[in-house]
Amino acid sequence: MARSLYEWLWQHEFWLPPGITWEDMQETEDIHYPQPRDLLLSIPFALILVVIRCAFERAIALPLSSKLGVKDKQRPNAQPNPMLETFYSTRSKNPEEGEMISLAKQCDLPVRKVERWFRRRRNADRPSLSKKFCEACWRFTFYITAFFTGLAVLYDKPWFWDHRECWTGYPQQPLQPSLFWYYMLELSFYWSLVFTLPFDVKRKDFKEQIVHHAATIFLIGFSYCANYIRIGTLVLVIHDASDCFLEPTKIFNYMKWKQTCDILFMIFSAVFLISRLVIYPYTVLYNTYYYSMEIFKPFFGYYFVNTLLIILQLLHVFWSCLIIHMVYKFILQGTMEKDMRSDTEESEKDEEREKTQEKEKNGITCFSNVTSNSYIQRNGSEPLNNRTHLTNGHVKER
């Protein structure tokens, strides 16, 4: 059964244009074509990248965060409560109002204290600022390395300047060693992101990130097997271009360098919108959909690759809407809004408001005392603590 499945999966009709079979893709001593088994090398390479990342964050990024003044916010700890901890771990981290009231009765605590406990407990699970800084440093290091590696590999390639060259001689396009290692570098990195996904900073677009990683891995893998490597290299370079500005924007944001952060954010926004909404559709989508038809007729791989590329474009539109909204706020307010993808600590929204309300209540109490004393003074009398009673019944003013 496994052999039948293998033979069905690797039918040349799926992977190659009409009229081309796997026999036409046989290697010689001088000509090498992409082999599907090569993709297995990306798994151990990804594990190596995970190890390098851990060493980089501990030995370089974390000490650097301390020297640059990145300090973790002091968070009040939730007091130990076995019943609430059990509910938090097994049922829900954000209970509804009815559940909150029930828990308050069971613990013999005010509902407000139970709400505060859950809020502090959720904040305790959120990543620290230094963790975000280390993650941004690692990604910046990789993206800048990958981007310039891509430029070094592609600057002398004809399809980098004339996109029709992506299909010249397709699919019998020999695999060059530089393209192989560039592909392995990128594929291994995205596999490493999948491996570390449970431990990385989770943002509001977590689901979209999973879809993005899956689509990217499938796209890289399929493009390698079907020898879409030329168009694949263009996709990789275009994506790395804007990411090179995103991560340093985060880094300077964590460092509280507001002006530098704002400038980098505007540069990133311009590069992202131009590369993902203008260059990508023309260089990749139009090229793959239209120019490729000049060489071969549509087949399964043609439709599959275009589907994956369109999924990436839909994600580009989603993120572009968020960026445009942030740019709009920046123009109106003159300052960059917090990253809408980030999960803001609740203490910044709720606990501070509670403290403000308590201060206001204390202020009202003091104000009431002051006005009461003023009312007494306006009526010709003073509090007893401002007067001294004598033994003869007369009152002597202090």
mmCIF file of C-alpha atoms in Angstrom:
data_model
loop_
_atom_site.group_PDB
_atom_site.id
_atom_site.type_symbol
_atom_site.label_atom_id
_atom_site.label_comp_id
_atom_site.label_asym_id
_atom_site.label_seq_id
_atom_site.Cartn_x
_atom_site.Cartn_y
_atom_site.Cartn_z
ATOM 1 C CA MET A 1 0.000 0.000 0.000
ATOM 2 C CA ALA A 2 2.824 2.359 0.872
ATOM 3 C CA ARG A 3 4.437 1.654 -2.501
ATOM 4 C CA SER A 4 1.166 2.379 -4.307
ATOM 5 C CA LEU A 5 0.814 5.651 -2.417
ATOM 6 C CA TYR A 6 4.421 6.547 -3.271
ATOM 7 C CA GLU A 7 3.908 5.831 -6.966
ATOM 8 C CA TRP A 8 0.666 7.812 -7.016
ATOM 9 C CA LEU A 9 2.231 10.807 -5.234
ATOM 10 C CA TRP A 10 5.205 11.058 -7.574
ATOM 11 C CA GLN A 11 3.339 10.840 -10.842
ATOM 12 C CA HIS A 12 5.056 13.140 -13.297
ATOM 13 C CA GLU A 13 1.672 14.648 -14.223
ATOM 14 C CA PHE A 14 1.550 16.270 -10.780
ATOM 15 C CA TRP A 15 5.012 17.760 -10.778
ATOM 16 C CA LEU A 16 6.087 18.307 -14.370
ATOM 17 C CA PRO A 17 4.561 20.046 -17.429
ATOM 18 C CA PRO A 18 2.864 17.969 -20.128
ATOM 19 C CA GLY A 19 5.318 16.072 -22.302
ATOM 20 C CA ILE A 20 8.014 15.901 -19.581
ATOM 21 C CA THR A 21 8.622 12.784 -17.457
ATOM 22 C CA TRP A 22 11.020 11.881 -14.669
ATOM 23 C CA GLU A 23 13.235 10.158 -17.244
ATOM 24 C CA ASP A 24 13.835 13.561 -18.803
ATOM 25 C CA MET A 25 15.070 14.804 -15.427
ATOM 26 C CA GLN A 26 17.831 12.222 -14.996
ATOM 27 C CA GLU A 27 21.075 13.630 -13.622
ATOM 28 C CA THR A 28 24.494 13.348 -15.206
ATOM 29 C CA GLU A 29 27.988 14.069 -13.924
ATOM 30 C CA ASP A 30 27.753 17.676 -15.074
ATOM 31 C CA ILE A 31 24.041 18.384 -14.633
ATOM 32 C CA HIS A 32 22.197 18.126 -11.335
ATOM 33 C CA TYR A 33 18.480 18.605 -10.818
ATOM 34 C CA PRO A 34 16.603 19.089 -7.531
ATOM 35 C CA GLN A 35 15.832 15.784 -5.819
ATOM 36 C CA PRO A 36 12.929 15.511 -3.321
ATOM 37 C CA ARG A 37 15.130 13.592 -0.878
ATOM 38 C CA ASP A 38 17.314 16.696 -0.523
ATOM 39 C CA LEU A 39 14.521 18.363 1.464
ATOM 40 C CA LEU A 40 15.111 15.946 4.344
ATOM 41 C CA LEU A 41 18.380 17.768 5.028
ATOM 42 C CA SER A 42 16.384 20.808 6.154
ATOM 43 C CA ILE A 43 15.207 19.008 9.323
ATOM 44 C CA PRO A 44 18.666 18.509 10.928
ATOM 45 C CA PHE A 45 19.695 21.944 9.656
ATOM 46 C CA ALA A 46 16.626 23.400 11.380
ATOM 47 C CA LEU A 47 17.608 21.733 14.657
ATOM 48 C CA ILE A 48 21.092 23.189 14.282
ATOM 49 C CA LEU A 49 19.547 26.643 13.808
ATOM 50 C CA VAL A 50 17.517 26.155 17.000
ATOM 51 C CA VAL A 51 20.712 25.367 18.908
ATOM 52 C CA ILE A 52 22.476 28.372 17.357
ATOM 53 C CA ARG A 53 19.517 30.560 18.292
ATOM 54 C CA CYS A 54 19.571 29.441 21.938
ATOM 55 C CA ALA A 55 23.303 30.113 22.154
ATOM 56 C CA PHE A 56 22.911 33.476 20.405
ATOM 57 C CA GLU A 57 20.119 34.655 22.695
ATOM 58 C CA ARG A 58 21.966 33.624 25.865
ATOM 59 C CA ALA A 59 25.479 34.714 24.947
ATOM 60 C CA ILE A 60 24.787 37.821 22.849
ATOM 61 C CA ALA A 61 21.202 39.082 22.831
ATOM 62 C CA LEU A 62 20.449 38.844 26.563
ATOM 63 C CA PRO A 63 23.648 40.637 27.735
ATOM 64 C CA LEU A 64 23.085 43.193 24.977
ATOM 65 C CA SER A 65 19.580 43.904 26.267
ATOM 66 C CA SER A 66 20.986 44.732 29.712
ATOM 67 C CA LYS A 67 23.637 47.050 28.280
ATOM 68 C CA LEU A 68 21.052 48.855 26.161
ATOM 69 C CA GLY A 69 18.771 49.431 29.121
ATOM 70 C CA VAL A 70 15.998 46.980 28.279
ATOM 71 C CA LYS A 71 14.376 46.266 31.642
ATOM 72 C CA ASP A 72 11.603 43.829 32.402
ATOM 73 C CA LYS A 73 8.532 45.332 34.000
ATOM 74 C CA GLN A 74 7.948 44.388 37.612
ATOM 75 C CA ARG A 75 4.748 42.372 37.727
ATOM 76 C CA PRO A 76 2.805 41.761 40.925
ATOM 77 C CA ASN A 77 2.540 38.037 41.565
ATOM 78 C CA ALA A 78 -0.785 36.305 42.023
ATOM 79 C CA GLN A 79 -1.126 34.974 45.563
ATOM 80 C CA PRO A 80 -1.102 31.159 45.789
ATOM 81 C CA ASN A 81 -4.620 29.778 45.519
ATOM 82 C CA PRO A 82 -4.940 26.061 44.636
ATOM 83 C CA MET A 83 -8.601 26.318 43.601
ATOM 84 C CA LEU A 84 -8.074 29.246 41.241
ATOM 85 C CA GLU A 85 -4.855 27.714 39.910
ATOM 86 C CA THR A 86 -6.667 24.469 39.089
ATOM 87 C CA PHE A 87 -9.413 26.352 37.269
ATOM 88 C CA TYR A 88 -6.812 28.419 35.403
ATOM 89 C CA SER A 89 -4.839 25.359 34.283
ATOM 90 C CA THR A 90 -7.696 23.021 33.398
ATOM 91 C CA ARG A 91 -10.736 25.125 32.525
ATOM 92 C CA SER A 92 -10.137 28.676 31.352
ATOM 93 C CA LYS A 93 -7.576 31.449 31.705
ATOM 94 C CA ASN A 94 -10.251 34.092 31.229
ATOM 95 C CA PRO A 95 -13.423 32.948 33.053
ATOM 96 C CA GLU A 96 -16.797 34.458 32.326
ATOM 97 C CA GLU A 97 -18.719 36.607 34.782
ATOM 98 C CA GLY A 98 -20.837 33.723 36.132
ATOM 99 C CA GLU A 99 -17.756 31.555 36.641
ATOM 100 C CA MET A 100 -16.002 34.450 38.357
ATOM 101 C CA ILE A 101 -18.873 34.871 40.841
ATOM 102 C CA SER A 102 -18.956 31.127 41.530
ATOM 103 C CA LEU A 103 -15.205 31.027 42.148
ATOM 104 C CA ALA A 104 -15.452 34.023 44.461
ATOM 105 C CA LYS A 105 -18.059 32.223 46.582
ATOM 106 C CA GLN A 106 -16.031 29.018 46.714
ATOM 107 C CA CYS A 107 -12.871 30.873 47.740
ATOM 108 C CA ASP A 108 -14.714 33.255 50.071
ATOM 109 C CA LEU A 109 -13.175 36.235 48.278
ATOM 110 C CA PRO A 110 -14.618 39.374 46.704
ATOM 111 C CA VAL A 111 -15.220 39.077 42.960
ATOM 112 C CA ARG A 112 -12.843 41.973 42.388
ATOM 113 C CA LYS A 113 -9.972 40.104 44.036
ATOM 114 C CA VAL A 114 -10.679 37.011 41.944
ATOM 115 C CA GLU A 115 -10.602 39.143 38.786
ATOM 116 C CA ARG A 116 -7.314 40.651 39.910
ATOM 117 C CA TRP A 117 -5.869 37.188 40.593
ATOM 118 C CA PHE A 118 -6.684 35.970 37.064
ATOM 119 C CA ARG A 119 -5.343 39.175 35.555
ATOM 120 C CA ARG A 120 -2.023 38.848 37.394
ATOM 121 C CA ARG A 121 -1.828 35.149 36.628
ATOM 122 C CA ARG A 122 -2.287 35.807 32.898
ATOM 123 C CA ASN A 123 0.342 38.538 33.004
ATOM 124 C CA ALA A 124 2.772 36.103 34.637
ATOM 125 C CA ASP A 125 2.503 33.864 31.568
ATOM 126 C CA ARG A 126 3.186 36.685 29.146
ATOM 127 C CA PRO A 127 6.725 36.976 27.756
ATOM 128 C CA SER A 128 9.066 39.477 29.321
ATOM 129 C CA LEU A 129 10.497 42.451 27.462
ATOM 130 C CA SER A 130 13.960 40.890 27.424
ATOM 131 C CA LYS A 131 12.552 37.745 25.786
ATOM 132 C CA LYS A 132 10.921 39.851 23.075
ATOM 133 C CA PHE A 133 14.203 41.716 22.584
ATOM 134 C CA CYS A 134 16.194 38.486 22.233
ATOM 135 C CA GLU A 135 13.723 37.046 19.742
ATOM 136 C CA ALA A 136 13.775 40.230 17.655
ATOM 137 C CA CYS A 137 17.606 40.247 17.676
ATOM 138 C CA TRP A 138 17.757 36.669 16.421
ATOM 139 C CA ARG A 139 15.250 37.256 13.637
ATOM 140 C CA PHE A 140 16.970 40.467 12.592
ATOM 141 C CA THR A 141 20.312 38.661 12.446
ATOM 142 C CA PHE A 142 18.857 35.932 10.264
ATOM 143 C CA TYR A 143 16.817 38.177 7.955
ATOM 144 C CA ILE A 144 19.683 40.545 7.269
ATOM 145 C CA THR A 145 21.988 37.565 6.615
ATOM 146 C CA ALA A 146 19.443 35.821 4.379
ATOM 147 C CA PHE A 147 18.612 38.986 2.435
ATOM 148 C CA PHE A 148 22.206 39.804 1.541
ATOM 149 C CA THR A 149 22.896 36.132 0.861
ATOM 150 C CA GLY A 150 19.998 36.171 -1.598
ATOM 151 C CA LEU A 151 21.312 39.296 -3.295
ATOM 152 C CA ALA A 152 24.810 37.785 -3.520
ATOM 153 C CA VAL A 153 23.411 34.604 -5.052
ATOM 154 C CA LEU A 154 21.038 36.308 -7.504
ATOM 155 C CA TYR A 155 22.741 39.515 -8.627
ATOM 156 C CA ASP A 156 24.426 37.799 -11.599
ATOM 157 C CA LYS A 157 21.466 35.559 -12.477
ATOM 158 C CA PRO A 158 19.534 36.558 -15.632
ATOM 159 C CA TRP A 159 16.069 35.956 -14.111
ATOM 160 C CA PHE A 160 16.775 38.481 -11.363
ATOM 161 C CA TRP A 161 16.674 41.227 -13.992
ATOM 162 C CA ASP A 162 14.499 39.682 -16.718
ATOM 163 C CA HIS A 163 11.671 37.723 -15.113
ATOM 164 C CA ARG A 164 10.831 35.816 -18.295
ATOM 165 C CA GLU A 165 14.154 34.023 -17.808
ATOM 166 C CA CYS A 166 12.533 32.145 -14.926
ATOM 167 C CA TRP A 167 10.959 29.853 -17.539
ATOM 168 C CA THR A 168 13.720 29.529 -20.103
ATOM 169 C CA GLY A 169 14.358 25.796 -20.510
ATOM 170 C CA TYR A 170 11.914 24.884 -17.743
ATOM 171 C CA PRO A 171 11.831 22.355 -16.132
ATOM 172 C CA GLN A 172 15.262 21.179 -17.282
ATOM 173 C CA GLN A 173 17.106 23.913 -15.400
ATOM 174 C CA PRO A 174 20.271 22.642 -13.665
ATOM 175 C CA LEU A 175 20.532 23.233 -9.919
ATOM 176 C CA GLN A 176 23.493 25.382 -8.963
ATOM 177 C CA PRO A 177 25.167 24.772 -5.565
ATOM 178 C CA SER A 178 24.619 28.379 -4.458
ATOM 179 C CA LEU A 179 20.867 28.083 -5.116
ATOM 180 C CA PHE A 180 20.742 24.764 -3.264
ATOM 181 C CA TRP A 181 22.332 26.169 -0.100
ATOM 182 C CA TYR A 182 20.243 29.331 -0.256
ATOM 183 C CA TYR A 183 17.100 27.207 -0.445
ATOM 184 C CA MET A 184 18.260 24.996 2.439
ATOM 185 C CA LEU A 185 19.004 28.062 4.575
ATOM 186 C CA GLU A 186 15.532 29.508 4.105
ATOM 187 C CA LEU A 187 13.641 26.226 4.440
ATOM 188 C CA SER A 188 15.587 25.271 7.561
ATOM 189 C CA PHE A 189 14.807 28.620 9.145
ATOM 190 C CA TYR A 190 11.065 28.265 8.626
ATOM 191 C CA TRP A 191 11.163 24.737 9.999
ATOM 192 C CA SER A 192 12.997 26.095 13.056
ATOM 193 C CA LEU A 193 10.207 28.659 13.518
ATOM 194 C CA VAL A 194 7.696 25.813 13.528
ATOM 195 C CA PHE A 195 9.741 23.890 16.111
ATOM 196 C CA THR A 196 9.967 26.915 18.432
ATOM 197 C CA LEU A 197 6.391 28.110 17.835
ATOM 198 C CA PRO A 198 5.128 26.943 21.285
ATOM 199 C CA PHE A 199 7.934 28.890 23.011
ATOM 200 C CA ASP A 200 8.012 32.071 20.921
ATOM 201 C CA VAL A 201 6.131 35.268 21.712
ATOM 202 C CA LYS A 202 2.493 34.736 20.781
ATOM 203 C CA ARG A 203 0.848 37.678 19.079
ATOM 204 C CA LYS A 204 -2.714 38.378 18.057
ATOM 205 C CA ASP A 205 -2.089 37.102 14.526
ATOM 206 C CA PHE A 206 -0.832 33.758 15.852
ATOM 207 C CA LYS A 207 -3.169 31.758 13.587
ATOM 208 C CA GLU A 208 -2.165 33.793 10.557
ATOM 209 C CA GLN A 209 1.484 33.136 11.408
ATOM 210 C CA ILE A 210 0.835 29.374 11.435
ATOM 211 C CA VAL A 211 -0.848 29.618 8.030
ATOM 212 C CA HIS A 212 2.068 31.722 6.767
ATOM 213 C CA HIS A 213 4.705 29.234 7.970
ATOM 214 C CA ALA A 214 2.790 26.271 6.542
ATOM 215 C CA ALA A 215 2.235 27.960 3.175
ATOM 216 C CA THR A 216 5.882 29.031 3.023
ATOM 217 C CA ILE A 217 7.201 25.534 3.813
ATOM 218 C CA PHE A 218 4.849 23.923 1.302
ATOM 219 C CA LEU A 219 5.748 26.535 -1.287
ATOM 220 C CA ILE A 220 9.498 26.116 -0.800
ATOM 221 C CA GLY A 221 9.219 22.311 -0.756
ATOM 222 C CA PHE A 222 6.977 22.018 -3.797
ATOM 223 C CA SER A 223 8.892 24.628 -5.784
ATOM 224 C CA TYR A 224 12.082 22.688 -5.105
ATOM 225 C CA CYS A 225 10.605 19.346 -6.190
ATOM 226 C CA ALA A 226 9.006 20.847 -9.316
ATOM 227 C CA ASN A 227 12.160 22.886 -10.049
ATOM 228 C CA TYR A 228 10.398 26.243 -9.554
ATOM 229 C CA ILE A 229 13.597 27.383 -7.873
ATOM 230 C CA ARG A 230 14.084 30.523 -9.951
ATOM 231 C CA ILE A 231 10.694 31.955 -9.052
ATOM 232 C CA GLY A 232 11.158 30.686 -5.484
ATOM 233 C CA THR A 233 14.352 32.656 -4.999
ATOM 234 C CA LEU A 234 12.532 35.845 -6.022
ATOM 235 C CA VAL A 235 9.793 35.154 -3.460
ATOM 236 C CA LEU A 236 12.375 34.669 -0.695
ATOM 237 C CA VAL A 237 14.315 37.863 -1.444
ATOM 238 C CA ILE A 238 11.135 39.958 -1.615
ATOM 239 C CA HIS A 239 9.947 38.681 1.755
ATOM 240 C CA ASP A 240 13.285 39.197 3.505
ATOM 241 C CA ALA A 241 13.560 42.808 2.298
ATOM 242 C CA SER A 242 10.837 44.215 4.572
ATOM 243 C CA ASP A 243 11.606 41.875 7.481
ATOM 244 C CA CYS A 244 15.055 43.455 7.701
ATOM 245 C CA PHE A 245 13.352 46.677 8.868
ATOM 246 C CA LEU A 246 10.597 45.133 10.996
ATOM 247 C CA GLU A 247 12.829 43.504 13.590
ATOM 248 C CA PRO A 248 15.067 46.554 14.312
ATOM 249 C CA THR A 249 11.866 48.592 14.697
ATOM 250 C CA LYS A 250 10.855 46.232 17.480
ATOM 251 C CA ILE A 251 14.330 46.357 19.012
ATOM 252 C CA PHE A 252 14.374 50.154 19.267
ATOM 253 C CA ASN A 253 10.809 50.086 20.571
ATOM 254 C CA TYR A 254 11.901 47.817 23.432
ATOM 255 C CA MET A 255 14.855 50.159 24.055
ATOM 256 C CA LYS A 256 12.441 53.143 24.306
ATOM 257 C CA TRP A 257 14.248 54.980 21.493
ATOM 258 C CA LYS A 258 11.020 56.512 20.318
ATOM 259 C CA GLN A 259 12.236 58.738 17.474
ATOM 260 C CA THR A 260 14.458 56.063 15.946
ATOM 261 C CA CYS A 261 11.652 53.552 16.280
ATOM 262 C CA ASP A 262 9.195 55.858 14.512
ATOM 263 C CA ILE A 263 11.609 56.499 11.622
ATOM 264 C CA LEU A 264 12.289 52.781 11.152
ATOM 265 C CA PHE A 265 8.579 52.033 11.339
ATOM 266 C CA MET A 266 7.838 54.436 8.496
ATOM 267 C CA ILE A 267 10.679 52.944 6.423
ATOM 268 C CA PHE A 268 9.420 49.438 7.141
ATOM 269 C CA SER A 269 5.859 50.411 6.196
ATOM 270 C CA ALA A 270 6.988 51.844 2.859
ATOM 271 C CA VAL A 271 9.195 48.840 2.037
ATOM 272 C CA PHE A 272 6.506 46.356 3.088
ATOM 273 C CA LEU A 273 3.684 47.974 1.125
ATOM 274 C CA ILE A 274 5.797 48.431 -2.004
ATOM 275 C CA SER A 275 7.406 44.973 -1.928
ATOM 276 C CA ARG A 276 4.299 42.985 -0.938
ATOM 277 C CA LEU A 277 1.554 44.904 -2.777
ATOM 278 C CA VAL A 278 3.445 46.065 -5.889
ATOM 279 C CA ILE A 279 6.658 44.129 -6.546
ATOM 280 C CA TYR A 280 5.383 40.729 -5.390
ATOM 281 C CA PRO A 281 2.185 40.723 -7.523
ATOM 282 C CA TYR A 282 4.067 41.789 -10.659
ATOM 283 C CA THR A 283 7.354 39.937 -10.196
ATOM 284 C CA VAL A 284 5.848 36.711 -8.842
ATOM 285 C CA LEU A 285 2.084 36.385 -9.347
ATOM 286 C CA TYR A 286 1.887 37.854 -12.855
ATOM 287 C CA ASN A 287 5.107 36.134 -13.801
ATOM 288 C CA THR A 288 3.960 32.700 -12.619
ATOM 289 C CA TYR A 289 0.422 33.032 -13.922
ATOM 290 C CA TYR A 290 1.084 34.641 -17.306
ATOM 291 C CA TYR A 291 4.713 34.361 -18.434
ATOM 292 C CA SER A 292 4.913 30.653 -17.606
ATOM 293 C CA MET A 293 2.068 29.993 -20.062
ATOM 294 C CA GLU A 294 4.400 31.013 -22.875
ATOM 295 C CA ILE A 295 6.487 27.897 -22.140
ATOM 296 C CA PHE A 296 4.019 25.164 -21.128
ATOM 297 C CA LYS A 297 0.343 24.425 -20.701
ATOM 298 C CA PRO A 298 -1.289 24.416 -17.238
ATOM 299 C CA PHE A 299 -0.873 21.295 -15.089
ATOM 300 C CA PHE A 300 -1.406 20.395 -11.443
ATOM 301 C CA GLY A 301 1.835 21.988 -10.256
ATOM 302 C CA TYR A 302 0.934 25.203 -12.037
ATOM 303 C CA TYR A 303 -2.382 25.492 -10.197
ATOM 304 C CA PHE A 304 -0.941 24.362 -6.869
ATOM 305 C CA VAL A 305 1.942 26.838 -6.866
ATOM 306 C CA ASN A 306 -0.318 29.705 -7.884
ATOM 307 C CA THR A 307 -2.753 28.783 -5.083
ATOM 308 C CA LEU A 308 0.018 28.952 -2.496
ATOM 309 C CA LEU A 309 1.281 32.243 -3.900
ATOM 310 C CA ILE A 310 -2.220 33.717 -3.723
ATOM 311 C CA ILE A 311 -2.566 32.575 -0.090
ATOM 312 C CA LEU A 312 0.626 34.475 0.688
ATOM 313 C CA GLN A 313 -0.760 37.516 -1.110
ATOM 314 C CA LEU A 314 -3.959 37.387 0.971
ATOM 315 C CA LEU A 315 -1.816 37.373 4.101
ATOM 316 C CA HIS A 316 0.092 40.347 2.692
ATOM 317 C CA VAL A 317 -3.197 42.218 2.308
ATOM 318 C CA PHE A 318 -4.208 41.335 5.882
ATOM 319 C CA TRP A 319 -0.957 42.638 7.362
ATOM 320 C CA SER A 320 -0.988 45.656 5.054
ATOM 321 C CA CYS A 321 -4.356 46.700 6.474
ATOM 322 C CA LEU A 322 -2.893 46.609 9.985
ATOM 323 C CA ILE A 323 0.159 48.595 8.907
ATOM 324 C CA ILE A 324 -1.898 51.209 7.055
ATOM 325 C CA HIS A 325 -4.061 51.651 10.148
ATOM 326 C CA MET A 326 -0.950 52.148 12.287
ATOM 327 C CA VAL A 327 0.468 54.655 9.794
ATOM 328 C CA TYR A 328 -2.840 56.539 9.839
ATOM 329 C CA LYS A 329 -2.705 56.729 13.641
ATOM 330 C CA PHE A 330 0.919 57.832 13.453
ATOM 331 C CA ILE A 331 0.074 60.696 11.094
ATOM 332 C CA LEU A 332 -2.830 61.840 13.289
ATOM 333 C CA GLN A 333 -1.165 61.469 16.689
ATOM 334 C CA GLY A 334 2.457 62.070 15.757
ATOM 335 C CA THR A 335 3.571 58.893 17.538
ATOM 336 C CA MET A 336 3.585 55.238 16.653
ATOM 337 C CA GLU A 337 0.748 53.205 18.069
ATOM 338 C CA LYS A 338 1.665 50.048 19.911
ATOM 339 C CA ASP A 339 1.927 47.005 17.694
ATOM 340 C CA MET A 340 -1.633 45.784 17.260
ATOM 341 C CA ARG A 341 -0.261 42.273 16.878
ATOM 342 C CA SER A 342 1.112 42.382 20.422
ATOM 343 C CA ASP A 343 -0.816 41.211 23.437
ATOM 344 C CA THR A 344 -0.745 44.181 25.828
ATOM 345 C CA GLU A 345 -0.413 43.417 29.513
ATOM 346 C CA GLU A 346 -3.735 43.787 31.267
ATOM 347 C CA SER A 347 -2.148 45.607 34.184
ATOM 348 C CA GLU A 348 -1.596 48.513 31.848
ATOM 349 C CA LYS A 349 -5.315 48.717 31.120
ATOM 350 C CA ASP A 350 -7.195 47.380 34.102
ATOM 351 C CA GLU A 351 -5.013 47.415 37.181
ATOM 352 C CA GLU A 352 -3.920 50.987 36.619
ATOM 353 C CA ARG A 353 -7.556 51.963 36.249
ATOM 354 C CA GLU A 354 -8.344 50.293 39.556
ATOM 355 C CA LYS A 355 -5.576 52.253 41.262
ATOM 356 C CA THR A 356 -6.904 55.458 39.734
ATOM 357 C CA GLN A 357 -10.390 54.698 40.988
ATOM 358 C CA GLU A 358 -9.061 54.061 44.489
ATOM 359 C CA LYS A 359 -7.141 57.343 44.415
ATOM 360 C CA GLU A 360 -10.265 59.141 43.271
ATOM 361 C CA LYS A 361 -12.243 57.637 46.139
ATOM 362 C CA ASN A 362 -9.574 58.700 48.614
ATOM 363 C CA GLY A 363 -9.588 62.153 47.056
ATOM 364 C CA ILE A 364 -13.361 62.405 47.480
ATOM 365 C CA THR A 365 -13.062 61.413 51.158
ATOM 366 C CA CYS A 366 -10.390 64.034 51.822
ATOM 367 C CA PHE A 367 -12.370 66.615 49.907
ATOM 368 C CA SER A 368 -15.452 65.820 52.033
ATOM 369 C CA ASN A 369 -13.455 66.326 55.237
ATOM 370 C CA VAL A 370 -12.110 69.640 54.006
ATOM 371 C CA THR A 371 -15.502 70.956 52.949
ATOM 372 C CA SER A 372 -17.037 69.886 56.273
ATOM 373 C CA ASN A 373 -14.435 71.859 58.208
ATOM 374 C CA SER A 374 -14.891 74.842 55.917
ATOM 375 C CA TYR A 375 -18.653 74.707 56.432
ATOM 376 C CA ILE A 376 -18.171 74.754 60.230
ATOM 377 C CA GLN A 377 -15.786 77.690 60.019
ATOM 378 C CA ARG A 378 -18.194 79.664 57.817
ATOM 379 C CA ASN A 379 -20.874 79.223 60.503
ATOM 380 C CA GLY A 380 -18.686 80.787 63.212
ATOM 381 C CA SER A 381 -17.388 77.705 64.920
ATOM 382 C CA GLU A 382 -14.283 75.502 64.789
ATOM 383 C CA PRO A 383 -13.530 71.918 65.469
ATOM 384 C CA LEU A 384 -12.904 71.063 69.090
ATOM 385 C CA ASN A 385 -9.289 70.203 68.438
ATOM 386 C CA ASN A 386 -8.683 73.885 67.582
ATOM 387 C CA ARG A 387 -10.070 75.122 70.917
ATOM 388 C CA THR A 388 -9.011 74.722 74.575
ATOM 389 C CA HIS A 389 -11.615 74.343 77.327
ATOM 390 C CA LEU A 390 -10.818 76.051 80.673
ATOM 391 C CA THR A 391 -12.055 74.935 84.080
ATOM 392 C CA ASN A 392 -14.379 77.938 84.499
ATOM 393 C CA GLY A 393 -16.381 76.937 81.408
ATOM 394 C CA HIS A 394 -15.004 79.637 79.128
ATOM 395 C CA VAL A 395 -13.259 78.807 75.920
ATOM 396 C CA LYS A 396 -9.855 80.194 75.091
ATOM 397 C CA GLU A 397 -8.793 80.373 71.455
ATOM 398 C CA ARG A 398 -5.430 78.834 70.587
#
